[in-house]
Tab-separated table of C-alpha atoms in Angstrom:
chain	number	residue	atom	x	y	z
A	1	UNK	CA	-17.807	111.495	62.986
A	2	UNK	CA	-15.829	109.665	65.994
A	3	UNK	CA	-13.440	107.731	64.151
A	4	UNK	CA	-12.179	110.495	61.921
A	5	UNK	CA	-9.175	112.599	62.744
A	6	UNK	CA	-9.569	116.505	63.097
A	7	UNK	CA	-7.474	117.764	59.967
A	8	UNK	CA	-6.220	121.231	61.759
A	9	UNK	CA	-5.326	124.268	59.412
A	10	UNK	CA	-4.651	122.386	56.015
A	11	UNK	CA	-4.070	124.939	53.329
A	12	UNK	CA	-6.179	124.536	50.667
A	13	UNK	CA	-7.209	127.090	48.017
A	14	UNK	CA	-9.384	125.127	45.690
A	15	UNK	CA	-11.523	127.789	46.435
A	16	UNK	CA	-11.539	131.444	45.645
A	17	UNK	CA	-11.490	132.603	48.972
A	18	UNK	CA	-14.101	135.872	48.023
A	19	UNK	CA	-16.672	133.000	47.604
A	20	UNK	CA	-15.667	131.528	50.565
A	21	UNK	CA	-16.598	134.492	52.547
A	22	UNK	CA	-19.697	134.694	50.504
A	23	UNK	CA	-20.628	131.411	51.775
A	24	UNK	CA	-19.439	132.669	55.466
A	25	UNK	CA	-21.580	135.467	56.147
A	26	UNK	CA	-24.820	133.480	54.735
A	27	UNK	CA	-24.316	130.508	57.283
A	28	UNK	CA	-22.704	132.905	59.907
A	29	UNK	CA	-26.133	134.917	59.590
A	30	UNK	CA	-28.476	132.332	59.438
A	31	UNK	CA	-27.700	131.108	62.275
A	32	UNK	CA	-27.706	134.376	64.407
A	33	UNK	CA	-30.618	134.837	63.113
A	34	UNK	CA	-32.618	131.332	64.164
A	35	UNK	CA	-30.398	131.590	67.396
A	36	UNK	CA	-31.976	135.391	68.049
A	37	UNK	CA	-35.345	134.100	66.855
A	38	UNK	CA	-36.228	130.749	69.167
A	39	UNK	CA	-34.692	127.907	67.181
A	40	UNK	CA	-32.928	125.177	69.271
A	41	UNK	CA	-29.335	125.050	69.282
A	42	UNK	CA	-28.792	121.511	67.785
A	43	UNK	CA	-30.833	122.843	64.558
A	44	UNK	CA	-28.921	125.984	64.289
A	45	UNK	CA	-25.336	123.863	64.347
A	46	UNK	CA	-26.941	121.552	61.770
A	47	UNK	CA	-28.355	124.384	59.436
A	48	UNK	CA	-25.100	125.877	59.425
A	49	UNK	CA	-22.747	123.241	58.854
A	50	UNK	CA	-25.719	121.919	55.821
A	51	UNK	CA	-25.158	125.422	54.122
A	52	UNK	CA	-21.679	125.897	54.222
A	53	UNK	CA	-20.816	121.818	53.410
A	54	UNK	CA	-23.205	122.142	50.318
A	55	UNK	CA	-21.283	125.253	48.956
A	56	UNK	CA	-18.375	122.733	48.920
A	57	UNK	CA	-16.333	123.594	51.865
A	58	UNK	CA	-15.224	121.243	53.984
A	59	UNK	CA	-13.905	120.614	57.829
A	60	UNK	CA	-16.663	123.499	58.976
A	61	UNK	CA	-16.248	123.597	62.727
A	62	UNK	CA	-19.402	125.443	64.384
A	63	UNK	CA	-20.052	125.539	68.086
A	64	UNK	CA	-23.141	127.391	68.864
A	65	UNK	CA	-24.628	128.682	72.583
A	66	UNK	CA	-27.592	130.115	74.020
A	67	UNK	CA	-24.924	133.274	74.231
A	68	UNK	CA	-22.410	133.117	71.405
A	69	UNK	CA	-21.925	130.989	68.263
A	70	UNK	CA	-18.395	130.517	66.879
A	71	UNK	CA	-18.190	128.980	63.065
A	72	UNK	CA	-14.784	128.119	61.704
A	73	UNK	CA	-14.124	126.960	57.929
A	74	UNK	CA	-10.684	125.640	58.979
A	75	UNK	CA	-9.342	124.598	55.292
A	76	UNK	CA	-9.210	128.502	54.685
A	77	UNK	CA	-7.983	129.971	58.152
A	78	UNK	CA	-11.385	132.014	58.811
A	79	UNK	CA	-12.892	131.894	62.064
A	80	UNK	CA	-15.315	134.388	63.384
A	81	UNK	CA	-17.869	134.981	66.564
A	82	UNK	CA	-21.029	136.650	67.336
A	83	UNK	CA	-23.148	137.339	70.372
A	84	UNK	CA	-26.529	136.705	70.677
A	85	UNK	CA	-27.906	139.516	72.481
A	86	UNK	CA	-31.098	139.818	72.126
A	87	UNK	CA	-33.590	136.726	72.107
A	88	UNK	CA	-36.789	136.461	71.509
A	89	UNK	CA	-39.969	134.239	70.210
A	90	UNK	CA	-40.473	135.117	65.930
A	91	UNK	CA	-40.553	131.629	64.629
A	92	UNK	CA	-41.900	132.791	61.399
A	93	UNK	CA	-37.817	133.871	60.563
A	94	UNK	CA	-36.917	130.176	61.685
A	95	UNK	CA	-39.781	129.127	59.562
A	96	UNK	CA	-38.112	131.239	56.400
A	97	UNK	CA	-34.213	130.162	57.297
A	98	UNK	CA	-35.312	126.722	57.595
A	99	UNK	CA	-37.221	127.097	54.127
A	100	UNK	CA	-34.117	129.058	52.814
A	101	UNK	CA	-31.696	126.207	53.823
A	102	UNK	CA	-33.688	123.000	51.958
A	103	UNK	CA	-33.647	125.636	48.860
A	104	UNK	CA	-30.066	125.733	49.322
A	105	UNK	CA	-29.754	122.179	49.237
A	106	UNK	CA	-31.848	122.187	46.082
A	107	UNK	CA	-29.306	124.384	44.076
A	108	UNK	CA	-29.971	127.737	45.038
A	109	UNK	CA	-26.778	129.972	44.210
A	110	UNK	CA	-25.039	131.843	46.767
A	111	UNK	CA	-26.310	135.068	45.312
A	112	UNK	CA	-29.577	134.303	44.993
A	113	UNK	CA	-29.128	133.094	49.089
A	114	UNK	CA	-27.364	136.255	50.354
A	115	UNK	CA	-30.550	138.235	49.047
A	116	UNK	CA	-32.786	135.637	50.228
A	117	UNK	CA	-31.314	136.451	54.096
A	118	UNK	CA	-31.357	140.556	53.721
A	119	UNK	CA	-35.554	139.535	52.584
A	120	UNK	CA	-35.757	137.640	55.343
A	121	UNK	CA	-34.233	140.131	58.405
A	122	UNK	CA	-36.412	142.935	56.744
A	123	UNK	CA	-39.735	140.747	57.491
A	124	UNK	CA	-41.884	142.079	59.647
A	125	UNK	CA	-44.067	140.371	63.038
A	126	UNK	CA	-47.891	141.119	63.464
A	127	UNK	CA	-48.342	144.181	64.761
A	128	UNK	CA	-48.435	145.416	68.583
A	129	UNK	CA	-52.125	145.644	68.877
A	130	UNK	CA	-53.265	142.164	67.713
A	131	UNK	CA	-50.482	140.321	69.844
A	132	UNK	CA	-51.816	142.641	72.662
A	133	UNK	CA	-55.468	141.478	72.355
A	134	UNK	CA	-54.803	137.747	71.555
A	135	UNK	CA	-52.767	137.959	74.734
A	136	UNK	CA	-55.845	138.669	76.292
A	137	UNK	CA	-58.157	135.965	73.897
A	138	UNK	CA	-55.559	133.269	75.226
A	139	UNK	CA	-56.093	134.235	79.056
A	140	UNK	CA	-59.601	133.891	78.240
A	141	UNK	CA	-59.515	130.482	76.780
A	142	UNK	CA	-57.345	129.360	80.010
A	143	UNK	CA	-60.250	130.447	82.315
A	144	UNK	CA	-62.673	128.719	80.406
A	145	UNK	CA	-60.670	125.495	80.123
A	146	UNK	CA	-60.144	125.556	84.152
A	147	UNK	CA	-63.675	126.000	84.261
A	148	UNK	CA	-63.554	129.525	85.708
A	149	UNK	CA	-67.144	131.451	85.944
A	150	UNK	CA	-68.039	133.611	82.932
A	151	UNK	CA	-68.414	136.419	85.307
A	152	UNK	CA	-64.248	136.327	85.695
A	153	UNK	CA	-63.893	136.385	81.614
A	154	UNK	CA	-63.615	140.401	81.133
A	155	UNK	CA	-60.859	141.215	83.695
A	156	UNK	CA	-59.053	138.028	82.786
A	157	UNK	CA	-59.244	139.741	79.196
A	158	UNK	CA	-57.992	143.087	80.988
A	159	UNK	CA	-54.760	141.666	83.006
A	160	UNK	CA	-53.530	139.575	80.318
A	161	UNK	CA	-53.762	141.593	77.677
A	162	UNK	CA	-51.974	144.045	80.202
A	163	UNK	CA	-49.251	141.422	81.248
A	164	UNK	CA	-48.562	141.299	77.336
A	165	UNK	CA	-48.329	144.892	76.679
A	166	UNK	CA	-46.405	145.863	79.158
A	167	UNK	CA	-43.536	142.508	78.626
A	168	UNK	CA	-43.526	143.663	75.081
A	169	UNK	CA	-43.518	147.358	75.341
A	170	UNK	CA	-41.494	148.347	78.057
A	171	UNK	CA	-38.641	145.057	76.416
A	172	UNK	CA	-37.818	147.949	73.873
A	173	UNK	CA	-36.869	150.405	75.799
A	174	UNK	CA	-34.347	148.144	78.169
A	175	UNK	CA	-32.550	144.695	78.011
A	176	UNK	CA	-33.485	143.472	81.155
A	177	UNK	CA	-35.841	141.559	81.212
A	178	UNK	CA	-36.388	140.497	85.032
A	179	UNK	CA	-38.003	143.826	85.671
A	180	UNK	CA	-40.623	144.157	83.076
A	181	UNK	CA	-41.885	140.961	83.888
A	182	UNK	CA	-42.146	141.277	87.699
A	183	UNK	CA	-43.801	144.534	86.860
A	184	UNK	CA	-46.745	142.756	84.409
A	185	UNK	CA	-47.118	139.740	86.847
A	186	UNK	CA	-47.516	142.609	89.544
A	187	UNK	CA	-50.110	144.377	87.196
A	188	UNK	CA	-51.893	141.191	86.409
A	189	UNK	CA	-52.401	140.368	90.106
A	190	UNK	CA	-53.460	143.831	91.441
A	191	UNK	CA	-56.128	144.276	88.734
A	192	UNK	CA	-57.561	141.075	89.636
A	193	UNK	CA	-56.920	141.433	93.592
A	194	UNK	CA	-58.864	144.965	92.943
A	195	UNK	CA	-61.909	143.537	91.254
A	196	UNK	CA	-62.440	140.916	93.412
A	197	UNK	CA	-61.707	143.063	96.526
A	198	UNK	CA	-64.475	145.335	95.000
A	199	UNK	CA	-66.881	142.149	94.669
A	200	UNK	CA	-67.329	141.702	91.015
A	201	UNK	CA	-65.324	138.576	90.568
A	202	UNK	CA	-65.473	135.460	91.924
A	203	UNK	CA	-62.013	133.305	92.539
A	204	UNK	CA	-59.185	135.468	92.169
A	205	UNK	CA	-56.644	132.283	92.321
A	206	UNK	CA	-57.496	131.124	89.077
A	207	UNK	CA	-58.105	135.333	86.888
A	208	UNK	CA	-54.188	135.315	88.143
A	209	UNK	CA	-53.450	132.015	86.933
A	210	UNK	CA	-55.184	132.439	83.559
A	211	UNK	CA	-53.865	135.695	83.069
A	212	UNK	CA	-50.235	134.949	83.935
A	213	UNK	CA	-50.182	132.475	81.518
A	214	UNK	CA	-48.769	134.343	78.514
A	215	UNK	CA	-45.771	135.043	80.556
A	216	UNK	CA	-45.121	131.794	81.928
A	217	UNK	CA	-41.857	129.516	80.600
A	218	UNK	CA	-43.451	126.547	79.930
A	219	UNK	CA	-41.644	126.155	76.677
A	220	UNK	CA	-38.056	127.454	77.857
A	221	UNK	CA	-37.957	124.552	80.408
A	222	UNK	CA	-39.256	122.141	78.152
A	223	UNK	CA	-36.537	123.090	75.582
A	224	UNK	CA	-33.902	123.580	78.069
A	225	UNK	CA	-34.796	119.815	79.103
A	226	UNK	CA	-34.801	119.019	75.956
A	227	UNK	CA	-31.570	120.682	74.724
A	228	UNK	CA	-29.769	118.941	77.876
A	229	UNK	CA	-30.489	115.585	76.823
A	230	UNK	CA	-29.791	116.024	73.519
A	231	UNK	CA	-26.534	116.697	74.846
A	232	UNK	CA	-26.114	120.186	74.614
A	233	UNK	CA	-25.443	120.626	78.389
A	234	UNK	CA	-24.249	124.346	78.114
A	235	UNK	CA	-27.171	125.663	76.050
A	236	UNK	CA	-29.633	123.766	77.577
A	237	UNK	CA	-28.187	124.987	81.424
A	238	UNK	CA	-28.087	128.717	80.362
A	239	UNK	CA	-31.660	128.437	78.513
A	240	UNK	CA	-32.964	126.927	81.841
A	241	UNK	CA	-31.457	129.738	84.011
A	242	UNK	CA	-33.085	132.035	81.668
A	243	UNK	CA	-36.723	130.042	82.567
A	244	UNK	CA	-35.785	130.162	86.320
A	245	UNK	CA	-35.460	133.702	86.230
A	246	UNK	CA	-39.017	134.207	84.566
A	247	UNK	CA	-40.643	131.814	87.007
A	248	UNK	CA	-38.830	133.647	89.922
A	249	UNK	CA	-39.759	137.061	88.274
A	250	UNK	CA	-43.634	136.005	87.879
A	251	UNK	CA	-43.720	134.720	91.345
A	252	UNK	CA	-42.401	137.703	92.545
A	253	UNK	CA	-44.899	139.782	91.330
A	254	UNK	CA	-47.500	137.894	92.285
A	255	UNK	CA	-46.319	137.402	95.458
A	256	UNK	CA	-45.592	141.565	96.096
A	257	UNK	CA	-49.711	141.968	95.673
A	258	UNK	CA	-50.258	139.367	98.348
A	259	UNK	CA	-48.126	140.047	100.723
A	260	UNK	CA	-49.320	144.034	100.289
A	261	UNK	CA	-52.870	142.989	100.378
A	262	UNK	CA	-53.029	139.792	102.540
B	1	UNK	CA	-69.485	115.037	75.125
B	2	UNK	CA	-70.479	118.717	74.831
B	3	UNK	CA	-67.715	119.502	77.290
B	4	UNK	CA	-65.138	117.770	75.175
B	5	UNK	CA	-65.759	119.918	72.544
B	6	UNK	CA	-66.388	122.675	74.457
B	7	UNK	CA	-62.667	121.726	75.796
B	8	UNK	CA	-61.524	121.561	72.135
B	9	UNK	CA	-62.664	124.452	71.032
B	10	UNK	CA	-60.654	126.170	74.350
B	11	UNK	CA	-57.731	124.896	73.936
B	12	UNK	CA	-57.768	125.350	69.808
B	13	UNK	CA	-58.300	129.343	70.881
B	14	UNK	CA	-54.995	129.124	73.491
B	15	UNK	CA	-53.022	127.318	70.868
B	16	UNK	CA	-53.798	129.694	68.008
B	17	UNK	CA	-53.346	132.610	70.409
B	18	UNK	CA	-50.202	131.606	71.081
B	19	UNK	CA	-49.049	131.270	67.656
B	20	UNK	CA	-49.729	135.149	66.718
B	21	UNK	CA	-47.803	135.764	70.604
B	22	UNK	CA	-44.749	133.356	69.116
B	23	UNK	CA	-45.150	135.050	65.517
B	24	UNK	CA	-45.477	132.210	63.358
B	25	UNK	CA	-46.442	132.567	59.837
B	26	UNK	CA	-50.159	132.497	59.373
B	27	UNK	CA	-50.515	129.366	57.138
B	28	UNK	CA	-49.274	127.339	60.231
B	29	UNK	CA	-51.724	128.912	62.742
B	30	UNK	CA	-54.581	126.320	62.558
B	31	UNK	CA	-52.056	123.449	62.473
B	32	UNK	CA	-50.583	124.275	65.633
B	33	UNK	CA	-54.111	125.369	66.979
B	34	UNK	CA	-55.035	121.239	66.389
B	35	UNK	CA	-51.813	120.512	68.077
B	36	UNK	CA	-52.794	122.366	71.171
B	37	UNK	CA	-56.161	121.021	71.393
B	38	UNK	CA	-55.512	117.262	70.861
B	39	UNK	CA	-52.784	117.517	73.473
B	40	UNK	CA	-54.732	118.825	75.381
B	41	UNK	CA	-57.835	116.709	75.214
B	42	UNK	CA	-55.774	113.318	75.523
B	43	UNK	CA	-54.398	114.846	78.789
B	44	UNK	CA	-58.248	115.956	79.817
B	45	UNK	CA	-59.463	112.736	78.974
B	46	UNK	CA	-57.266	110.688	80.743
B	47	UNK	CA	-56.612	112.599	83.522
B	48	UNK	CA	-60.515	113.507	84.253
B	49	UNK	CA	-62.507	111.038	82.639
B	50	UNK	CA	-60.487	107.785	83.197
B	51	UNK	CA	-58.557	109.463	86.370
B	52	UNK	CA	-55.016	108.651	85.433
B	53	UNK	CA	-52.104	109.754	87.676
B	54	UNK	CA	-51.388	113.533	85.922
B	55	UNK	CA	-47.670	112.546	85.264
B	56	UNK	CA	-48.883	109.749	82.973
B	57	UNK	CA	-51.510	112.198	81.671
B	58	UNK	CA	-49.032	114.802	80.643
B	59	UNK	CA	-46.671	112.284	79.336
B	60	UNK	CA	-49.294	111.143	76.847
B	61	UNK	CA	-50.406	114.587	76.108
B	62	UNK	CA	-46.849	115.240	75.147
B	63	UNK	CA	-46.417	111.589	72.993
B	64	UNK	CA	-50.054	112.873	70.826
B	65	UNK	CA	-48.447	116.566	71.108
B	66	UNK	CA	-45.008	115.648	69.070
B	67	UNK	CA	-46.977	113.010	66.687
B	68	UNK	CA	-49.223	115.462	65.845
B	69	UNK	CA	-46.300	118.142	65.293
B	70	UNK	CA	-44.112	115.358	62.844
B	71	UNK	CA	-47.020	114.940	60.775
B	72	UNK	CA	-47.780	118.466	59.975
B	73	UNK	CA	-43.873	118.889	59.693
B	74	UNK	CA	-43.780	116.307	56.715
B	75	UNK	CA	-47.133	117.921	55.937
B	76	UNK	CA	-46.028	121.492	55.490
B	77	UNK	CA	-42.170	121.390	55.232
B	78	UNK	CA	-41.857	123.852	58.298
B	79	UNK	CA	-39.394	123.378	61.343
B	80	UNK	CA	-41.310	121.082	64.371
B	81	UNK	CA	-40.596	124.265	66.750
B	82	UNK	CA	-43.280	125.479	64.898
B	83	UNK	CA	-46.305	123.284	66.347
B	84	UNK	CA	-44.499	121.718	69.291
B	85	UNK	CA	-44.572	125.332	70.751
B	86	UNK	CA	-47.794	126.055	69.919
B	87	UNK	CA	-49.492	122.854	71.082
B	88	UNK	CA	-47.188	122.895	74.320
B	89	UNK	CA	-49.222	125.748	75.568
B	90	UNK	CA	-52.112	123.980	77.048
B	91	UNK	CA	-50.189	121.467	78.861
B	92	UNK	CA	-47.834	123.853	80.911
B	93	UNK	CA	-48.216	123.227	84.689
B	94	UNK	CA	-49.034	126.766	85.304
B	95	UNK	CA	-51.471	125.837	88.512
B	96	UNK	CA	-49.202	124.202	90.476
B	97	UNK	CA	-46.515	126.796	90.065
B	98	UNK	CA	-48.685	129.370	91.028
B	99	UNK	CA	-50.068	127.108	94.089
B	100	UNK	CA	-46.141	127.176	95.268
B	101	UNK	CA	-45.861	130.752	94.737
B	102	UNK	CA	-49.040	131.012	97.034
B	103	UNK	CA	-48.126	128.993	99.582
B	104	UNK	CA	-44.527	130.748	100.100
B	105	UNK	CA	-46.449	133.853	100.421
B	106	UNK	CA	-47.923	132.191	103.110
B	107	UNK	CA	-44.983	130.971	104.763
B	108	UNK	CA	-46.447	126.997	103.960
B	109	UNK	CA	-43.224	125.857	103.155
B	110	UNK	CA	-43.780	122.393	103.366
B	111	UNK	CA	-47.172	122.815	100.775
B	112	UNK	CA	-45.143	124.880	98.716
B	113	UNK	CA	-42.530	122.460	98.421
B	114	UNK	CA	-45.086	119.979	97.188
B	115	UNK	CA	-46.831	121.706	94.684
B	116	UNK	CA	-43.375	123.171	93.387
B	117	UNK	CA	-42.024	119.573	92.977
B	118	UNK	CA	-45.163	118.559	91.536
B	119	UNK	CA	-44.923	121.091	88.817
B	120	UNK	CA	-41.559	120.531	87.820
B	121	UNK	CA	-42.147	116.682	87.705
B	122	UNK	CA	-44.835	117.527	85.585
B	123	UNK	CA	-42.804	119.433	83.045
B	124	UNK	CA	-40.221	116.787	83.182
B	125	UNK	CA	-42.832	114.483	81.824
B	126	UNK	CA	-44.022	116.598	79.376
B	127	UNK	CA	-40.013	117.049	78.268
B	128	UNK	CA	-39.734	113.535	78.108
B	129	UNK	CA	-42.478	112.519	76.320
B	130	UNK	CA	-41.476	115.050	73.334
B	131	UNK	CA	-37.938	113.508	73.650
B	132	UNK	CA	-39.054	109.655	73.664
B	133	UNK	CA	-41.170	110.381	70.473
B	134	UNK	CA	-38.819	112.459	68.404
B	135	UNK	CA	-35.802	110.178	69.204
B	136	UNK	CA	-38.351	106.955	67.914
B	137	UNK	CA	-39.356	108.960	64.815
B	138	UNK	CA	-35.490	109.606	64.169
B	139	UNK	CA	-34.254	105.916	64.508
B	140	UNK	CA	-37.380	104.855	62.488
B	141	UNK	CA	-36.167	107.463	59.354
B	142	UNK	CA	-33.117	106.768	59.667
B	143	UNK	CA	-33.634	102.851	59.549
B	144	UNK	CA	-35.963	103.382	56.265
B	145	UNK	CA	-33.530	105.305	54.534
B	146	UNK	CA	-30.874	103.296	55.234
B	147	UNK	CA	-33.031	100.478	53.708
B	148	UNK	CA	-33.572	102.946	51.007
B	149	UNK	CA	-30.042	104.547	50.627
B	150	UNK	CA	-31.395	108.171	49.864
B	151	UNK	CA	-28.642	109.966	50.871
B	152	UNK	CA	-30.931	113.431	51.494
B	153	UNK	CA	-31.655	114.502	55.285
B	154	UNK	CA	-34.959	115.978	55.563
C-alpha cells in the first residue's frame, strides 16, 4: 500500500454507474451495521473495502470511527457519510455480515447481497425476559466463583437481574446512557446494602461486585486497547472515553449508596 | 480437584450468560462458554494454586483466551469478536475497581489509588496478551500462505 501513489478523481466509466451504487449502499450498510452492532473498527474498514474491491471497483477509500464512517469509490466521484448513533452489543448481525461478506467473495451477486442485508437488519435479538434473567444467572456464577456464601446467591440474582433491566429498558426511551447506568449501579447497591442492613446476607462487598458485573466495561477497554495499538488511535481513544464514562457512571452509583448509608 | 471443576462449571455459566447479554447466535454459545472457562481456570490455577504474580496470571489467561477463540474461529467460520468477548468475561478486574471506588468513598486516596492502578494494569495485561497472540497467529498465516501462494484472506 505505501509505495503506491493515490490516483485522485480519475474518470472512469467502465462501469455502469447504477451498479456502482448498487455496490455502494451494500458496503456503505454493512458496515454501519457491524459499526452499530460491536465489531472493531479495523474489521469494518476491511469488510468494506473486500465487498466493494470484489464487485470490481477500484481506489475505494473508507475511513471508519467509533462516530462516523466515510467510504469513497473515487474512480466514480461518489463519496458519502453516516453517523453511528446508536451502539450497542448484537454480535449475532456481525456474525451474519461477516458470513454475508466470505459469500460475497464466493460469487454471490449483488442482488442476491442487497436482499441478504434487508434479511439481516430485520433479525431479531433474544427477547427482554431471558437477557433479564441470565443477567441475573451470570451475577450468580460471579459469586460463586469469588467464593461468596450460598446464603448471598438470591439477592445477587435480584440486583443483577435488576442492573440489566433497568440498562436495557430505560436505553429505549433516551440516548444517554450515563444516567441509566448510574441509576442500575445505584439499584444494585441499595438492594444489597438493604438486605444486609436487614441481616440476611453476609458480605455486601462482594453481592455488589457480582452483581455489577453485567454492567462493567471490561471488554470496551480491552478493545479500546486493542484498537489503539492496532493503530487506530481515534477509534480506539473515543471507544475508551466511552468505557471511562461507564466505569465513572458505575462508581458513582455505588458510591451515592455509601456515602447515603455509611 | 472438585473445586476446579466446580470453578469450570462457574465460569462456563458467566461465559454463556454473557453470550445471550452480547446476543450472539446460539450455535456459538457453548464455544464461547469453553472460552470463558479455560481462561479462566489457567488464570485460577496459576494465580491460586502455583501463586503467580496476577499480572502474569491474567496475561496467560488472555494468551489460552485468544488461542482458544482462533481455533473455534477456523472451527466455525464466525468473526473472533465472537468468543474473545465471551471468554473475556471472567477475567475482567471487576474487584479491584470496585475496591477503588470504595476506598474514594472513604476518602483513602492513597488505597484507592492502588487498587485503581492495579486494575487498570491488570486490563492492560489482559489487552496485551490478546494482542501478542493474534499478531503471532497473523505473521504465522501469512508466512504459510505466502509459502503456499493462495491468494484468499480468510
Amino acid at each position: 500500500m505505501l509505495d503506491q501513489l493515490e490516483q485522485i478523481d480519475r474518470p472512469d466509466n467502465s462501469l455502469d454507474l447504477k451498479y456502482v451504487r448498487k455496490v455502494f449502499f451494500v458496503a456503505l450498510n454493512s458496515g454501519k451495521t457491524l459499526m452499530e452492532n460491536g465489531a472493531e473498527t479495523y474489521r469494518v474498514e476491511d469488510t468494506m473495502f473486500r465487498i466493494a474491491t470484489h464487485y470490481g471497483i477500484s481506489n475505494v477509500q473508507v475511513f471508519v470511527t467509533t462516530t462516523v464512517i466515510i467510504l469513497s469509490m473515487n474512480d466514480y466521484g461518489l463519496s458519502q457519510q453516516v453517523r453511528i448513533d446508536v451502539r450497542n452489543n448484537n454480535l449475532e448481525k456481525v456474525v451474519n455480515i461477516n458470513d454475508m461478506s466470505r459469500r460475497i467473495v464466493a460469487g454471490l451477486s449483488i442482488h442476491d447481497a442487497i436482499y441478504e442485508l434487508k434479511k439481516i437488519n430485520d433479525s431479531k435479538i433474544f427477547p427482554f425476559w431471558l437477557m433479564v434473567l441470565f443477567g441475573g444467572v451470570a451475577g450468580m456464577m460471579f459469586m460463586m466463583m469469588f467464593k461468596g456464601s450460598v446464603s448471598d446467591l438470591p439477592v445477587t440474582f435480584i440486583a443483577a437481574s435488576m442492573g440489566v433491566f433497568i440498562t436495557e429498558w430505560i436505553q429505549r426511551y433516551t440516548s444517554i446512557k450515563f444516567f441509566t447506568e448510574v441509576l442500575a449501579a445505584f439499584m444494585i447497591a441499595l438492594i444489597a446494602g438493604i438486605y444486609v442492613k436487614l441481616g440476611f446476607g453476609t458480605n455486601v462487598d462482594l453481592i455488589i461486585i457480582a452483581a455489577v458485573m453485567p454492567l462493567v466495561p471490561g471488554v470496551p477497554i480491552t478493545n479500546a486497547l486493542r484498537e489503539i495499538i492496532r493503530g487506530h488511535f481515534l477509534a480506539g481513544t473515543m471507544k475508551g472515553v466511552e468505557a471511562g464514562l461507564t466505569a465513572v457512571a458505575i462508581g458513582a452509583g455505588v458510591g451515592i449508596v455509601f456515602v447515603l448509608g455509611g | 480437584m472438585s473445586n476446579i471443576i466446580l470453578q469450570f462449571i462457574f465460569s462456563f455459566f458467566a461465559s454463556f450468560s454473557f453470550g445471550i447479554l452480547f446476543n450472539i447466535p446460539r450455535k456459538h454459545l457453548i464455544a464461547s462458554g469453553v472460552t470463558g472457562a479455560c481462561a479462566w481456570l489457567t488464570y485460577y490455577i496459576l494465580f491460586n494454586a502455583l501463586e503467580i504474580d496476577p499480572l502474569i496470571a491474567n496475561f496467560a489467561g488472555a494468551i489460552m483466551l485468544t488461542s482458544f477463540s482462533i481455533f473455534f474461529t477456523k472451527k466455525f467460520h464466525a468473526p473472533m469478536i465472537v468468543f474473545v468477548t465471551c471468554g473475556l468475561i471472567p477475567l475482567v478486574p471487576g474487584g479491584k475497581a470496585y475496591e477503588a471506588v470504595r476506598n474514594i468513598v472513604e476518602s483513602d486516596y492513597s488505597k484507592a489509588l492502588d487498587a485503581g492502578f492495579q486494575a487498570a494494569l491488570i486490563s492492560f495485561s489482559i489487552a496485551m496478551g490478546i494482542i501478542l497472540t493474534e499478531m503471532f497467529y497473523e505473521i504465522f498465516r501469512n508466512i504459510s500462505k505466502r509459502g503456499r501462494d493462495n491468494t484468499h484472506a480468510s
